[in-house]
């Protein structure tokens, strides 16, 4: 879903896709982000990260398990795509990199996104309240 939203952003109205998700009612929204910039290449992209929107902070927190990754650009693209559908579209959100555990190989980024990061996000959100 994240890839679809980022690819369609700026090309037309995506409200038909986004509206049923009721994003403005959520306190945290997680987006699995891939660095594939070519919608025509299904096998494109080589790295996964997690962007988490916090309504309380009006911030997208970006979790990246690979040092030197340029995935923050893809995370910013996702943020721009969904910004109009958040609680106050006139107030721009920022994307902030979060220091996270690093993978020790070139292939575990998806494991971090699906397994480890959701725990970190839940824990950090619970302790910040």
PDB file of C-alpha atoms in Angstrom:
ATOM      1  CA  UNK A   1       0.000   0.000   0.000  1.00  0.00           C
ATOM      2  CA  UNK A   2       2.810   2.416   0.888  1.00  0.00           C
ATOM      3  CA  UNK A   3       4.473   1.970  -2.498  1.00  0.00           C
ATOM      4  CA  UNK A   4       1.180   2.536  -4.307  1.00  0.00           C
ATOM      5  CA  UNK A   5       0.490   5.737  -2.366  1.00  0.00           C
ATOM      6  CA  UNK A   6       3.962   7.129  -2.959  1.00  0.00           C
ATOM      7  CA  UNK A   7       3.846   6.325  -6.676  1.00  0.00           C
ATOM      8  CA  UNK A   8       0.394   7.865  -7.182  1.00  0.00           C
ATOM      9  CA  UNK A   9       1.126  11.009  -5.167  1.00  0.00           C
ATOM     10  CA  UNK A  10       1.027  14.061  -7.363  1.00  0.00           C
ATOM     11  CA  UNK A  11      -0.586  12.195 -10.268  1.00  0.00           C
ATOM     12  CA  UNK A  12      -4.169  12.594  -9.144  1.00  0.00           C
ATOM     13  CA  UNK A  13      -6.590  12.143  -6.312  1.00  0.00           C
ATOM     14  CA  UNK A  14      -5.727   9.219  -4.021  1.00  0.00           C
ATOM     15  CA  UNK A  15      -8.513   9.954  -1.538  1.00  0.00           C
ATOM     16  CA  UNK A  16     -10.473   6.903  -2.733  1.00  0.00           C
ATOM     17  CA  UNK A  17      -7.614   4.715  -1.514  1.00  0.00           C
ATOM     18  CA  UNK A  18      -6.760   6.672   1.626  1.00  0.00           C
ATOM     19  CA  UNK A  19     -10.207   7.693   2.929  1.00  0.00           C
ATOM     20  CA  UNK A  20     -11.276   4.174   4.082  1.00  0.00           C
ATOM     21  CA  UNK A  21      -8.128   3.990   6.227  1.00  0.00           C
ATOM     22  CA  UNK A  22      -9.335   6.974   8.307  1.00  0.00           C
ATOM     23  CA  UNK A  23      -5.763   8.129   8.871  1.00  0.00           C
ATOM     24  CA  UNK A  24      -6.848  11.253  10.730  1.00  0.00           C
ATOM     25  CA  UNK A  25      -8.280   9.070  13.513  1.00  0.00           C
ATOM     26  CA  UNK A  26      -5.059   7.108  14.138  1.00  0.00           C
ATOM     27  CA  UNK A  27      -2.468   8.065  16.742  1.00  0.00           C
ATOM     28  CA  UNK A  28       0.324   6.008  15.106  1.00  0.00           C
ATOM     29  CA  UNK A  29       0.528   4.915  11.478  1.00  0.00           C
ATOM     30  CA  UNK A  30       3.252   2.559  10.236  1.00  0.00           C
ATOM     31  CA  UNK A  31       4.508   2.554   6.652  1.00  0.00           C
ATOM     32  CA  UNK A  32       6.889  -0.083   5.275  1.00  0.00           C
ATOM     33  CA  UNK A  33       9.087   1.913   2.887  1.00  0.00           C
ATOM     34  CA  UNK A  34      11.038   0.507  -0.062  1.00  0.00           C
ATOM     35  CA  UNK A  35      13.597   2.416  -2.115  1.00  0.00           C
ATOM     36  CA  UNK A  36      12.112   1.351  -5.461  1.00  0.00           C
ATOM     37  CA  UNK A  37      11.565   4.546  -7.439  1.00  0.00           C
ATOM     38  CA  UNK A  38      10.288   2.822 -10.600  1.00  0.00           C
ATOM     39  CA  UNK A  39       6.630   1.743 -10.404  1.00  0.00           C
ATOM     40  CA  UNK A  40       7.100  -0.244 -13.616  1.00  0.00           C
ATOM     41  CA  UNK A  41       9.751  -2.464 -12.048  1.00  0.00           C
ATOM     42  CA  UNK A  42       8.091  -4.830  -9.577  1.00  0.00           C
ATOM     43  CA  UNK A  43      11.427  -6.321  -8.534  1.00  0.00           C
ATOM     44  CA  UNK A  44      13.045  -2.917  -8.044  1.00  0.00           C
ATOM     45  CA  UNK A  45      14.345  -1.596  -4.782  1.00  0.00           C
ATOM     46  CA  UNK A  46      16.847  -3.164  -2.477  1.00  0.00           C
ATOM     47  CA  UNK A  47      16.148  -1.846   1.008  1.00  0.00           C
ATOM     48  CA  UNK A  48      13.222  -1.689   3.443  1.00  0.00           C
ATOM     49  CA  UNK A  49      12.750   0.768   6.289  1.00  0.00           C
ATOM     50  CA  UNK A  50       9.886   1.820   8.530  1.00  0.00           C
ATOM     51  CA  UNK A  51       8.293   5.259   8.704  1.00  0.00           C
ATOM     52  CA  UNK A  52       5.933   5.822  11.634  1.00  0.00           C
ATOM     53  CA  UNK A  53       3.664   8.849  11.764  1.00  0.00           C
ATOM     54  CA  UNK A  54       2.948  10.103  15.269  1.00  0.00           C
ATOM     55  CA  UNK A  55      -0.129  12.289  15.434  1.00  0.00           C
ATOM     56  CA  UNK A  56       0.908  13.666  18.826  1.00  0.00           C
ATOM     57  CA  UNK A  57       4.295  14.809  17.469  1.00  0.00           C
ATOM     58  CA  UNK A  58       3.139  15.585  13.899  1.00  0.00           C
ATOM     59  CA  UNK A  59       6.259  13.735  12.837  1.00  0.00           C
ATOM     60  CA  UNK A  60       7.216  10.778  10.675  1.00  0.00           C
ATOM     61  CA  UNK A  61       9.878   8.821  12.558  1.00  0.00           C
ATOM     62  CA  UNK A  62      12.134   6.928  10.162  1.00  0.00           C
ATOM     63  CA  UNK A  63      13.700   3.648  11.332  1.00  0.00           C
ATOM     64  CA  UNK A  64      16.574   2.443   9.123  1.00  0.00           C
ATOM     65  CA  UNK A  65      18.710  -0.591   9.946  1.00  0.00           C
ATOM     66  CA  UNK A  66      21.452   0.143   7.387  1.00  0.00           C
ATOM     67  CA  UNK A  67      23.980   2.891   7.831  1.00  0.00           C
ATOM     68  CA  UNK A  68      24.441   5.081   4.786  1.00  0.00           C
ATOM     69  CA  UNK A  69      21.058   4.168   3.337  1.00  0.00           C
ATOM     70  CA  UNK A  70      19.318   6.770   1.229  1.00  0.00           C
ATOM     71  CA  UNK A  71      15.875   5.419   2.110  1.00  0.00           C
ATOM     72  CA  UNK A  72      15.018   8.656   3.900  1.00  0.00           C
ATOM     73  CA  UNK A  73      14.213  10.063   0.436  1.00  0.00           C
ATOM     74  CA  UNK A  74      11.595   7.352  -0.066  1.00  0.00           C
ATOM     75  CA  UNK A  75      10.249   8.005   3.449  1.00  0.00           C
ATOM     76  CA  UNK A  76       9.882  11.711   2.624  1.00  0.00           C
ATOM     77  CA  UNK A  77       8.001  10.797  -0.543  1.00  0.00           C
ATOM     78  CA  UNK A  78       5.573   8.688   1.500  1.00  0.00           C
ATOM     79  CA  UNK A  79       5.154  11.534   4.005  1.00  0.00           C
ATOM     80  CA  UNK A  80       4.321  13.996   1.209  1.00  0.00           C
ATOM     81  CA  UNK A  81       1.809  11.549  -0.284  1.00  0.00           C
ATOM     82  CA  UNK A  82      -0.219  11.042   2.894  1.00  0.00           C
ATOM     83  CA  UNK A  83       0.202  14.517   4.425  1.00  0.00           C
ATOM     84  CA  UNK A  84      -3.054  15.865   2.927  1.00  0.00           C
ATOM     85  CA  UNK A  85      -5.009  13.056   4.624  1.00  0.00           C
ATOM     86  CA  UNK A  86      -3.716  13.567   8.159  1.00  0.00           C
ATOM     87  CA  UNK A  87      -5.541  15.561  10.841  1.00  0.00           C
ATOM     88  CA  UNK A  88      -4.467  19.007   9.637  1.00  0.00           C
ATOM     89  CA  UNK A  89      -3.081  19.034   6.105  1.00  0.00           C
ATOM     90  CA  UNK A  90      -2.084  22.687   6.361  1.00  0.00           C
ATOM     91  CA  UNK A  91       0.529  21.853   9.008  1.00  0.00           C
ATOM     92  CA  UNK A  92       3.453  20.079   7.389  1.00  0.00           C
ATOM     93  CA  UNK A  93       4.991  17.115   9.142  1.00  0.00           C
ATOM     94  CA  UNK A  94       8.694  16.461   9.318  1.00  0.00           C
ATOM     95  CA  UNK A  95      10.643  13.240   8.804  1.00  0.00           C
ATOM     96  CA  UNK A  96      13.093  12.502  11.622  1.00  0.00           C
ATOM     97  CA  UNK A  97      15.681   9.736  11.565  1.00  0.00           C
ATOM     98  CA  UNK A  98      15.621   7.549  14.680  1.00  0.00           C
ATOM     99  CA  UNK A  99      18.783   5.874  15.907  1.00  0.00           C
ATOM    100  CA  UNK A 100      18.080   2.145  15.725  1.00  0.00           C
ATOM    101  CA  UNK A 101      19.819  -1.226  15.956  1.00  0.00           C
ATOM    102  CA  UNK A 102      21.786  -1.920  12.783  1.00  0.00           C
ATOM    103  CA  UNK A 103      21.690  -5.032  10.674  1.00  0.00           C
ATOM    104  CA  UNK A 104      25.005  -6.848  10.289  1.00  0.00           C
ATOM    105  CA  UNK A 105      24.432  -8.085   6.736  1.00  0.00           C
ATOM    106  CA  UNK A 106      22.916  -6.902   3.472  1.00  0.00           C
ATOM    107  CA  UNK A 107      19.630  -8.767   3.608  1.00  0.00           C
ATOM    108  CA  UNK A 108      17.880  -8.505   7.003  1.00  0.00           C
ATOM    109  CA  UNK A 109      16.243  -5.094   6.536  1.00  0.00           C
ATOM    110  CA  UNK A 110      12.801  -6.669   6.038  1.00  0.00           C
ATOM    111  CA  UNK A 111      13.202  -8.659   9.250  1.00  0.00           C
ATOM    112  CA  UNK A 112      13.870  -5.428  11.138  1.00  0.00           C
ATOM    113  CA  UNK A 113      10.802  -3.747   9.620  1.00  0.00           C
ATOM    114  CA  UNK A 114       8.430  -6.648  10.278  1.00  0.00           C
ATOM    115  CA  UNK A 115       9.856  -8.013  13.499  1.00  0.00           C
ATOM    116  CA  UNK A 116      11.933  -5.649  15.543  1.00  0.00           C
ATOM    117  CA  UNK A 117      10.802  -2.144  14.784  1.00  0.00           C
ATOM    118  CA  UNK A 118       7.115  -2.534  15.631  1.00  0.00           C
ATOM    119  CA  UNK A 119       8.188  -3.486  19.154  1.00  0.00           C
ATOM    120  CA  UNK A 120      10.498  -0.460  19.399  1.00  0.00           C
ATOM    121  CA  UNK A 121       7.783   1.867  18.133  1.00  0.00           C
ATOM    122  CA  UNK A 122       5.191   0.543  20.569  1.00  0.00           C
ATOM    123  CA  UNK A 123       7.635   0.666  23.461  1.00  0.00           C
ATOM    124  CA  UNK A 124       8.886   4.183  22.709  1.00  0.00           C
ATOM    125  CA  UNK A 125       5.354   5.493  22.192  1.00  0.00           C
ATOM    126  CA  UNK A 126       4.159   3.939  25.464  1.00  0.00           C
ATOM    127  CA  UNK A 127       7.068   5.348  27.479  1.00  0.00           C
ATOM    128  CA  UNK A 128       6.761   8.859  26.012  1.00  0.00           C
ATOM    129  CA  UNK A 129       3.222   9.376  27.323  1.00  0.00           C
TER     130      UNK A 129
END
